[in-house]
Backbone as numpy.savetxt, mean C-alpha at the origin, in Angstrom:
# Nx Ny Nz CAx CAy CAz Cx Cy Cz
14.68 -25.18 -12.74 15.20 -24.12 -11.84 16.71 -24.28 -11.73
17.12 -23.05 -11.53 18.67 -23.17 -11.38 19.50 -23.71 -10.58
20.53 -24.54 -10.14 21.21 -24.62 -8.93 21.12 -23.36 -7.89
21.30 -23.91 -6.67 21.74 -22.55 -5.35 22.80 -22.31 -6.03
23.82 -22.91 -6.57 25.30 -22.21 -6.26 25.77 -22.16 -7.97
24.98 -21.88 -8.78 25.05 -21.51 -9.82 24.96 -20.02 -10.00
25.72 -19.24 -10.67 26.08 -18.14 -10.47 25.00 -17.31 -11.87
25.15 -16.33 -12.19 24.15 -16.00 -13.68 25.14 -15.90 -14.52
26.74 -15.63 -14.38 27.34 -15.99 -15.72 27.32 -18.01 -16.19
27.35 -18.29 -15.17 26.82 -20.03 -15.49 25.57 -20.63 -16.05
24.98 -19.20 -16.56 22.87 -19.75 -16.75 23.57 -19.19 -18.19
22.35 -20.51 -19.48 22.80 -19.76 -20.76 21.96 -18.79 -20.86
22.35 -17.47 -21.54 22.12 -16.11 -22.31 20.36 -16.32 -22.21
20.10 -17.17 -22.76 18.70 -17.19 -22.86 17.71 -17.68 -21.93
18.75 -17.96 -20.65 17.71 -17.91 -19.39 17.70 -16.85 -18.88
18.88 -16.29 -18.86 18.90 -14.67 -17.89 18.09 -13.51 -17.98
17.62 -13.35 -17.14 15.91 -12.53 -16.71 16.06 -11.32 -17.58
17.19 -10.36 -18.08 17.28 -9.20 -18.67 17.15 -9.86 -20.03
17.93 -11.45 -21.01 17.87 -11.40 -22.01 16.70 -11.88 -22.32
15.63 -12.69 -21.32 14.55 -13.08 -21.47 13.51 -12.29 -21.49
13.39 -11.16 -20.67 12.92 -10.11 -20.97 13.40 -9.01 -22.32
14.24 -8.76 -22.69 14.67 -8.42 -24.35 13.78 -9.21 -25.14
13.78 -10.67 -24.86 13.24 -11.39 -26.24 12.14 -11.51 -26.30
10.91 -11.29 -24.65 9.80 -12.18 -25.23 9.42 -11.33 -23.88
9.52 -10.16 -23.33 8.86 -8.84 -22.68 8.71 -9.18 -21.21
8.74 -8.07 -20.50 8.16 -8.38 -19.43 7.37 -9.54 -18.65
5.95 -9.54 -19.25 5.41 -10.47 -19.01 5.62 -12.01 -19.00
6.39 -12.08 -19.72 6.65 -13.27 -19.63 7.56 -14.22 -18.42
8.09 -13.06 -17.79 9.42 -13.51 -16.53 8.25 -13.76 -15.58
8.92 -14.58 -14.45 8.42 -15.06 -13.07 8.75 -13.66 -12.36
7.82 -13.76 -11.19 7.94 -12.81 -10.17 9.67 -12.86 -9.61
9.87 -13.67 -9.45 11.42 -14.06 -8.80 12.60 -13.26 -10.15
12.18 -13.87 -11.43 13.36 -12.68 -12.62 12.67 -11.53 -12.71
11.83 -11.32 -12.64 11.45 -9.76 -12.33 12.41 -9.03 -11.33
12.14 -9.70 -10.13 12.59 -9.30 -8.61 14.15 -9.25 -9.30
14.91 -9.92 -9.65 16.31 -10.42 -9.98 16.74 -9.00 -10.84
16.11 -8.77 -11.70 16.78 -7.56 -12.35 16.40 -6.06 -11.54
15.83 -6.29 -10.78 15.73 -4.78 -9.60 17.20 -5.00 -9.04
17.02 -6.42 -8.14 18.17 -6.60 -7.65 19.77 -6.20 -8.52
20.13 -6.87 -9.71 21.02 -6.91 -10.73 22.22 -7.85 -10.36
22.33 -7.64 -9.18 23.53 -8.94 -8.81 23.05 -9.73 -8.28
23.90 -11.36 -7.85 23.62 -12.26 -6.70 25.09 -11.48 -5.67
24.87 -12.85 -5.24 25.65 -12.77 -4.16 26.94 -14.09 -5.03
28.52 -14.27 -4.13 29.42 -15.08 -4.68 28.93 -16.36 -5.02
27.90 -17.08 -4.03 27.44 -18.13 -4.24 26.06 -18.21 -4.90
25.46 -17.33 -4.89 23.72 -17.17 -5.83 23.66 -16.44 -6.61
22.87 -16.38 -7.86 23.16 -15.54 -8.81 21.82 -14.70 -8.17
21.32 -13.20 -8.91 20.16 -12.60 -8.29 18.80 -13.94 -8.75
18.91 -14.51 -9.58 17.56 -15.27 -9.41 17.37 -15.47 -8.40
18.53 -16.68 -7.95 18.08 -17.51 -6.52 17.91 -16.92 -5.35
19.00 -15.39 -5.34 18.34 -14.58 -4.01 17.16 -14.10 -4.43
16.26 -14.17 -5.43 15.05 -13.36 -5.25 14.31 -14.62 -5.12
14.52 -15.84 -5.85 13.70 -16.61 -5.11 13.50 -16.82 -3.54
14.94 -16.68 -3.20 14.77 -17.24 -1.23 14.00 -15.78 -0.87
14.27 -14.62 -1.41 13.68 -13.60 -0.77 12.23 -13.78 -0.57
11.43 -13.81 -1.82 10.07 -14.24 -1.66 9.74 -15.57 -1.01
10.27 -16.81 -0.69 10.38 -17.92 -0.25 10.72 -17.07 1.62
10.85 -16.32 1.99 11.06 -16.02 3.39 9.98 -15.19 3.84
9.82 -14.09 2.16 9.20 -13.07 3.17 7.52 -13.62 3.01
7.91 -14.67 2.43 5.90 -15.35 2.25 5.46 -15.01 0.84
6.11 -14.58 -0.01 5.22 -13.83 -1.34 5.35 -12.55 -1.87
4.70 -12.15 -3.00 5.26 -10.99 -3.44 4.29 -9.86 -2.56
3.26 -10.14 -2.17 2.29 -9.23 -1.64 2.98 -9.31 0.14
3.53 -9.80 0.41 4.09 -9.61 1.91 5.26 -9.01 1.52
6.13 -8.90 0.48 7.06 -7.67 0.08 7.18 -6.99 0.28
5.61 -6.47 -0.13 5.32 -4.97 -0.19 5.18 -4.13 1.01
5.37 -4.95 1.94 5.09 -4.22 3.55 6.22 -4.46 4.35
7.40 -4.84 3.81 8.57 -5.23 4.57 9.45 -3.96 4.60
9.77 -3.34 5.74 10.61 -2.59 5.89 12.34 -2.26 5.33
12.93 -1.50 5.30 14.33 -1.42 5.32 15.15 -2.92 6.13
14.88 -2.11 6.91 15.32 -3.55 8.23 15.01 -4.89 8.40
13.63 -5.51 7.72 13.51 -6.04 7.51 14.08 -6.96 6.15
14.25 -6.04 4.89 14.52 -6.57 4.01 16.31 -6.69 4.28
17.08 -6.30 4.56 18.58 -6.33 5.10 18.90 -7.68 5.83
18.20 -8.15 6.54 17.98 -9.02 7.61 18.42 -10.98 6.38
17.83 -10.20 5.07 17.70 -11.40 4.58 19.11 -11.31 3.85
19.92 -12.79 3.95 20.82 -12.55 3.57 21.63 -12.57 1.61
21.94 -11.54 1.31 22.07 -11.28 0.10 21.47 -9.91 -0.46
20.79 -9.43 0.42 20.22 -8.14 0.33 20.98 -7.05 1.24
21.53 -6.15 0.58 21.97 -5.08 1.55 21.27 -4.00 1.53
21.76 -2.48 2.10 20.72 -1.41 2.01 20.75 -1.06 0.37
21.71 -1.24 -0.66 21.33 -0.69 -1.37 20.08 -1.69 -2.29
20.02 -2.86 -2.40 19.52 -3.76 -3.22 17.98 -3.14 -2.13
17.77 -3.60 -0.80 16.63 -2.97 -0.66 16.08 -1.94 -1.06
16.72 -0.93 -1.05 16.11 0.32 -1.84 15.75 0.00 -2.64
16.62 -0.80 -3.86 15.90 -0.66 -5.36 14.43 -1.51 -4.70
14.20 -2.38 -4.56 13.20 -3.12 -4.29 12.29 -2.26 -3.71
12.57 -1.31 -2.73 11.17 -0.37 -2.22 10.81 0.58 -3.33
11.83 0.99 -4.05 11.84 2.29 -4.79 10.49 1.14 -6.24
10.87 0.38 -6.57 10.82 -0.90 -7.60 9.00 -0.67 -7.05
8.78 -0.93 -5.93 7.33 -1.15 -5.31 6.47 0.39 -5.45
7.23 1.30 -4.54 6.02 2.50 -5.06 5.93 3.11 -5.98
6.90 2.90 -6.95 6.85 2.90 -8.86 5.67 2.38 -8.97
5.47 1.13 -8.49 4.31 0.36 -9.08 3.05 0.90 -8.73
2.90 1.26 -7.39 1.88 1.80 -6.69 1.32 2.90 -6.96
2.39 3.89 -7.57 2.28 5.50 -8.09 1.62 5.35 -9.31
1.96 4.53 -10.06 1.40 3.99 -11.91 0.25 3.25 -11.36
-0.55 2.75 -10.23 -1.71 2.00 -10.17 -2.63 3.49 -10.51
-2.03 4.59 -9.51 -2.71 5.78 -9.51 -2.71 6.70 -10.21
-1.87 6.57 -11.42 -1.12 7.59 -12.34 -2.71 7.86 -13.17
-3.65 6.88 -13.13 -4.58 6.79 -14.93 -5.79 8.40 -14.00
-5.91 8.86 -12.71 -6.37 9.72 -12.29 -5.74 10.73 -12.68
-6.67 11.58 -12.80 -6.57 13.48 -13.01 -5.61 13.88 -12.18
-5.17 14.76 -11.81 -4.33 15.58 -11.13 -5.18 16.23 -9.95
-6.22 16.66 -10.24 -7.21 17.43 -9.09 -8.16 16.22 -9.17
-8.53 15.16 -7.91 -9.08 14.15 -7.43 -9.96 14.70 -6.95
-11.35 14.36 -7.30 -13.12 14.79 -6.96 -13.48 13.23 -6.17
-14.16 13.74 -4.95 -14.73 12.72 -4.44 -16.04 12.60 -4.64
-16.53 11.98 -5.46 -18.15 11.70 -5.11 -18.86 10.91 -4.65
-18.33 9.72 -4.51 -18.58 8.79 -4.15 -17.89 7.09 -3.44
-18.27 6.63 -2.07 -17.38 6.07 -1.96 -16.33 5.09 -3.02
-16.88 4.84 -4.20 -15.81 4.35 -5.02 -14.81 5.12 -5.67
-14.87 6.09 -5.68 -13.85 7.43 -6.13 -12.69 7.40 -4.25
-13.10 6.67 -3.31 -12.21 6.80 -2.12 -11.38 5.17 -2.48
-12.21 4.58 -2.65 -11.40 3.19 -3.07 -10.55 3.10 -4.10
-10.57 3.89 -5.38 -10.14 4.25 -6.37 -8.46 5.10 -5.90
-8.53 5.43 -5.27 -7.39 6.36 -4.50 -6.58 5.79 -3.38
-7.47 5.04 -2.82 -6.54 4.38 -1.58 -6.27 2.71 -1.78
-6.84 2.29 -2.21 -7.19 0.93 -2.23 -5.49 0.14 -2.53
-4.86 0.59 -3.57 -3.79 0.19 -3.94 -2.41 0.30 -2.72
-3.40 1.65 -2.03 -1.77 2.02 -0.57 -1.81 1.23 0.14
-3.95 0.70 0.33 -4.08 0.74 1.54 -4.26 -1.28 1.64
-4.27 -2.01 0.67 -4.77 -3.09 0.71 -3.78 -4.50 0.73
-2.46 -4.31 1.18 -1.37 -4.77 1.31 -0.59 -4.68 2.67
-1.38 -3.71 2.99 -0.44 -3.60 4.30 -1.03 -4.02 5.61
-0.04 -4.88 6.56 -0.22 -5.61 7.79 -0.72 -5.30 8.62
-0.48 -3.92 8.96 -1.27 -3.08 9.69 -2.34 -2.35 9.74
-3.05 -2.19 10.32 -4.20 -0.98 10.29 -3.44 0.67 9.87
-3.96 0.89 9.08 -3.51 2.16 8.62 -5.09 3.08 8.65
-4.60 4.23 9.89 -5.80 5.23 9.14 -5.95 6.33 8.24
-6.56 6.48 7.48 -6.19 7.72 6.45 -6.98 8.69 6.25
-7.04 10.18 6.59 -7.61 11.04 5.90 -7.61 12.04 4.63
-8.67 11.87 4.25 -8.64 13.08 2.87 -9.51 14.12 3.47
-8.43 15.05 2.86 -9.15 16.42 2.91 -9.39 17.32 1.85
-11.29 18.12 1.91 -11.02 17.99 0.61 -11.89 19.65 1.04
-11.79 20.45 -0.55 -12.91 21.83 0.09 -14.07 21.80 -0.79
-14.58 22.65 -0.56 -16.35 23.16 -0.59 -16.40 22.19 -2.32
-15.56 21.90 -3.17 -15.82 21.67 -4.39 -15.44 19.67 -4.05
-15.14 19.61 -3.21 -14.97 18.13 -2.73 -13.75 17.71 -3.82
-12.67 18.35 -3.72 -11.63 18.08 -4.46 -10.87 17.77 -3.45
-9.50 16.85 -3.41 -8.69 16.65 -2.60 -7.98 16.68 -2.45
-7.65 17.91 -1.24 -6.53 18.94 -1.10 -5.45 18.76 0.04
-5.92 16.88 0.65 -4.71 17.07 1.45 -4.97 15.25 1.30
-4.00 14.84 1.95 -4.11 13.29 2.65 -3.11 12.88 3.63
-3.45 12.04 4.57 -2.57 12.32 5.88 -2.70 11.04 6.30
-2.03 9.86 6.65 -2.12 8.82 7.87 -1.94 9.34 8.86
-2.68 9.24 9.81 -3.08 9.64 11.17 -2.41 8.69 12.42
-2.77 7.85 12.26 -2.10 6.33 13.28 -2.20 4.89 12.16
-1.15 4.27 12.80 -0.85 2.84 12.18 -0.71 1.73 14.08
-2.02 1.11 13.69 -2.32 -0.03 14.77 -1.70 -1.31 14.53
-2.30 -1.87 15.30 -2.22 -3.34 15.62 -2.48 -4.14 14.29
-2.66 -5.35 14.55 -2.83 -6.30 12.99 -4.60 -5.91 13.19
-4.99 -5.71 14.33 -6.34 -6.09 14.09 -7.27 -4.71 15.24
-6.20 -3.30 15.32 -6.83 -2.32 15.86 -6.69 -1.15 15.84
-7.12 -0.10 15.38 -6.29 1.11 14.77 -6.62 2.18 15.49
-5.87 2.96 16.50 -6.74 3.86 17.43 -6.48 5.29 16.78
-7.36 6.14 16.66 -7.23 7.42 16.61 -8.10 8.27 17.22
-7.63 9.48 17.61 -8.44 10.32 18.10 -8.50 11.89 17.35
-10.34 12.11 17.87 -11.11 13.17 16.92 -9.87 14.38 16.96
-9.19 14.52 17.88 -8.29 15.67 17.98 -7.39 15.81 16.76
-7.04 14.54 16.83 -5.59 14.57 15.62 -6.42 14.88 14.64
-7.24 14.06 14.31 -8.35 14.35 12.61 -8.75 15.50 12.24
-9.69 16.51 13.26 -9.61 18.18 12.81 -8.35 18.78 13.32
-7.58 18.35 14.07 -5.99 19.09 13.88 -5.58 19.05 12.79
-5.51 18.32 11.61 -4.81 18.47 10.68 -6.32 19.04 9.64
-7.38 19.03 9.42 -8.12 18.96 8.98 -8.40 20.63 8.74
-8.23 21.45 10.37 -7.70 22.46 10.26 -7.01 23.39 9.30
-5.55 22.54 9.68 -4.49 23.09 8.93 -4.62 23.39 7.69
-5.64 22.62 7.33 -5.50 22.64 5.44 -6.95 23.47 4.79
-7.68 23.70 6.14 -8.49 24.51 5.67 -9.82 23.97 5.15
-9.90 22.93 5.44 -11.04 21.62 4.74 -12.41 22.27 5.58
-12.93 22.16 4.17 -14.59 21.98 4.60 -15.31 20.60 4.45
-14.64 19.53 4.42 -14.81 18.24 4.65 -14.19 17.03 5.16
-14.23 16.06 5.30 -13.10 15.07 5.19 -13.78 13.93 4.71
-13.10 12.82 4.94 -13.69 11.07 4.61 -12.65 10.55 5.04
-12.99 9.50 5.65 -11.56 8.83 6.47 -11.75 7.40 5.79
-10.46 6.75 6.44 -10.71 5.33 5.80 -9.40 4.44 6.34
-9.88 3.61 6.20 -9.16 2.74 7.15 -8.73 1.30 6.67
-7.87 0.55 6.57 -7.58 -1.11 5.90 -8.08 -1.83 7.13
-8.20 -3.04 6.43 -8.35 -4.19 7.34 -7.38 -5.23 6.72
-6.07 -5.25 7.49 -5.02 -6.47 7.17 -5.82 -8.07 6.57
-6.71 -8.29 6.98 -7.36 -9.43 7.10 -8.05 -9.98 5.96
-8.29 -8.32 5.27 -8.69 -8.55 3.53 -10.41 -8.58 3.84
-10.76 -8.61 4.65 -12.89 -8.53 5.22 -12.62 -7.06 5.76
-13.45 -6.44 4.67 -14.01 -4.98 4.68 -14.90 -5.05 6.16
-15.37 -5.70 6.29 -16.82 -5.48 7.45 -16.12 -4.79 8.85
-17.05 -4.07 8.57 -16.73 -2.88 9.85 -16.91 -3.64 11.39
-15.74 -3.60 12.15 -16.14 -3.56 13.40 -16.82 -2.92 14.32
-17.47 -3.59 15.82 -17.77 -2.37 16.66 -16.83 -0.90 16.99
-15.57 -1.15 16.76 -14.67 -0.09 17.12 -14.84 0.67 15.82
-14.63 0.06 14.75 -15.15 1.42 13.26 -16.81 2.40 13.59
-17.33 1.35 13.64 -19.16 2.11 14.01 -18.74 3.45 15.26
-17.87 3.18 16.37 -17.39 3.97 17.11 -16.63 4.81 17.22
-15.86 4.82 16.27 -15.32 5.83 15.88 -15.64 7.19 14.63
-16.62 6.28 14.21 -17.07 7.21 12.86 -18.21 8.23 13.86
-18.62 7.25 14.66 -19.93 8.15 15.53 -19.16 9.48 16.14
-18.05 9.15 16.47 -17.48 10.01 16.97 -16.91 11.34 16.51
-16.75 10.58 15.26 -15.98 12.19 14.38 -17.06 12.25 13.86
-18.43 12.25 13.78 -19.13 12.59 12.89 -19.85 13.89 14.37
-19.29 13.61 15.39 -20.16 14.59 16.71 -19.28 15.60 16.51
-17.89 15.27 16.59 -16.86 16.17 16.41 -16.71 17.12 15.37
-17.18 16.79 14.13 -16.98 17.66 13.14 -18.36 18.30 12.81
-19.52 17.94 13.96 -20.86 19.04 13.70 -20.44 20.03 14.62
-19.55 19.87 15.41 -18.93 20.76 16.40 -17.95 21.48 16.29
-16.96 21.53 15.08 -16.15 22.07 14.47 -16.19 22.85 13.24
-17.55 22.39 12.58 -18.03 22.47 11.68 -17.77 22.59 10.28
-16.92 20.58 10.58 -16.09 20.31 9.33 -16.92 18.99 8.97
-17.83 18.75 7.92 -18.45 17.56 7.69 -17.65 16.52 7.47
-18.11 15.09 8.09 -17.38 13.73 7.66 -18.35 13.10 6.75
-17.50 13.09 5.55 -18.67 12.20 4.62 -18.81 11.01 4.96
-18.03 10.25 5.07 -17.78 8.49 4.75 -16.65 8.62 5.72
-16.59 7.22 6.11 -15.82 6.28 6.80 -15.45 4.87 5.97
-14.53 4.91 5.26 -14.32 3.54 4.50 -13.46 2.72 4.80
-13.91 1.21 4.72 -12.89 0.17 5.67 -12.51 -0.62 4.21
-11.13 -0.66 4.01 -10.61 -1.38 2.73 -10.20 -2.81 2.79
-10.58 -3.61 2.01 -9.96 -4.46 2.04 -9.18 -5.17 1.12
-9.38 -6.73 0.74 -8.30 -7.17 -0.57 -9.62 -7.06 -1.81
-9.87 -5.80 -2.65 -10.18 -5.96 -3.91 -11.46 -5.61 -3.13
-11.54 -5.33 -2.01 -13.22 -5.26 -1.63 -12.85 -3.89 -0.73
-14.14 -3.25 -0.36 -14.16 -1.99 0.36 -15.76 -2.02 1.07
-16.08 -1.06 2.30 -17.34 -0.75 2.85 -17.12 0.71 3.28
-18.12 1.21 2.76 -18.83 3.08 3.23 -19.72 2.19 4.15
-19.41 2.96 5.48 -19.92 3.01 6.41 -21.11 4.05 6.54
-20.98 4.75 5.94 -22.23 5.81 5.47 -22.93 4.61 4.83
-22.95 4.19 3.42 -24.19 3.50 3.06 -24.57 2.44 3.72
-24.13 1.99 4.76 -24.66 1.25 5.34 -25.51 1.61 6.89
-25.56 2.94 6.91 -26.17 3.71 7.41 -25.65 3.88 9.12
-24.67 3.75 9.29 -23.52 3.84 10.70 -23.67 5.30 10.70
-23.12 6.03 9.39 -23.23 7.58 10.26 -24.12 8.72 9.52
């Protein structure tokens, strides 16, 4: 590893993350020279390696990255607003190409066609995120909306907001879905309670809720097949 106070014109040609990547591809760089050529500079005293090493060395990893704010990433020193940007911009590149290998008009049939779609937004992030799809009579999906972003470990929403927007778009269905920071899909008492709820609400509106899906790391649960609603 390099010195802290070794600069990248001081690293030879054939360590530096752009010529190492020229010679022997992508794959082959560490998460940290990856990170380094988003970045492109260091700072007077670090070259970008070593700030991308301390960066990931602070923020916990490359998967706690991915949920770090503007403000947050600024905070660290050697990063300003513009180097953060590249780094956010750098992340939902990645996230957009997890989703790119899908059609253009997204068919839901089944809860793995909801995991297939969200799983990559939804399975990284700290918070409870809730999400709806909206989709019509052909179960295509014609809208998607986060609704509320909770606690590490509680996500409140109400039936109002869900056919308010559900409304708007004209849906003759929905499917909601929800992360669990914690990476354990298993539905809480507050998920079972809330699905009960929009599932009263939308026989009363008369917008069907298919599924309720709780995401987690590489894992997911339909609350429908497990027979909640």
């Amino acid at each position: 590893m390099e010195s802290p106070n070794m600069t990248l014109r001081d690293v030879p040609s054939e360590d530096r993350p752009r010529e190492r990547m020229m010679l022997y591809g992508a794959q082959a760089l560490s998460n940290a020279e990856l990170l380094a050529i988003l970045l492109r500079t260091g700072t007077y005293q670090e070259s970008a390696v070593h700030v991308a090493q301390r960066l990931l060395l602070e923020c916990g990893g490359l998967r706690m990255l991915t949920d770090m704010s503007m403000e947050q990433l600024t905070e660290i020193k050697g990063i300003g607003e513009a180097k953060a940007l590249q780094i956010q911009a750098g992340i939902e590149l990645g996230r957009r190409l997890a989703r790119s290998t899908m059609n253009e008009t997204v068919t839901i049939r089944s809860p793995q066609d909801v995991a297939a779609l969200l799983m990559e937004d939804l399975r990284y992030l700290q918070k409870e995120h809730f999400v709806c799809l909206f989709l019509n009579t052909k179960n295509h999906v014609i809208g998607q909306e986060t609704l509320s972003m909770g606690s590490l470990n509680a996500s409140i929403v109400h039936p109002r907001e869900v056919f308010r927007a559900a409304i708007k778009r004209s849906s003759a269905s929905i499917v909601c879905a929800h992360n669990h920071p914690s990476g354990d899909p298993t539905p809480s008492p507050e998920d079972v309670e809330i699905s009960k709820r929009l599932v009263q609400a939308g026989e009363i509106v008369g917008i069907d809720v298919l599924d309720h899906i709780v995401i987690g790391d590489k894992r997911y649960v339909s609350l429908k097949e497990l027979g909640f609603m």
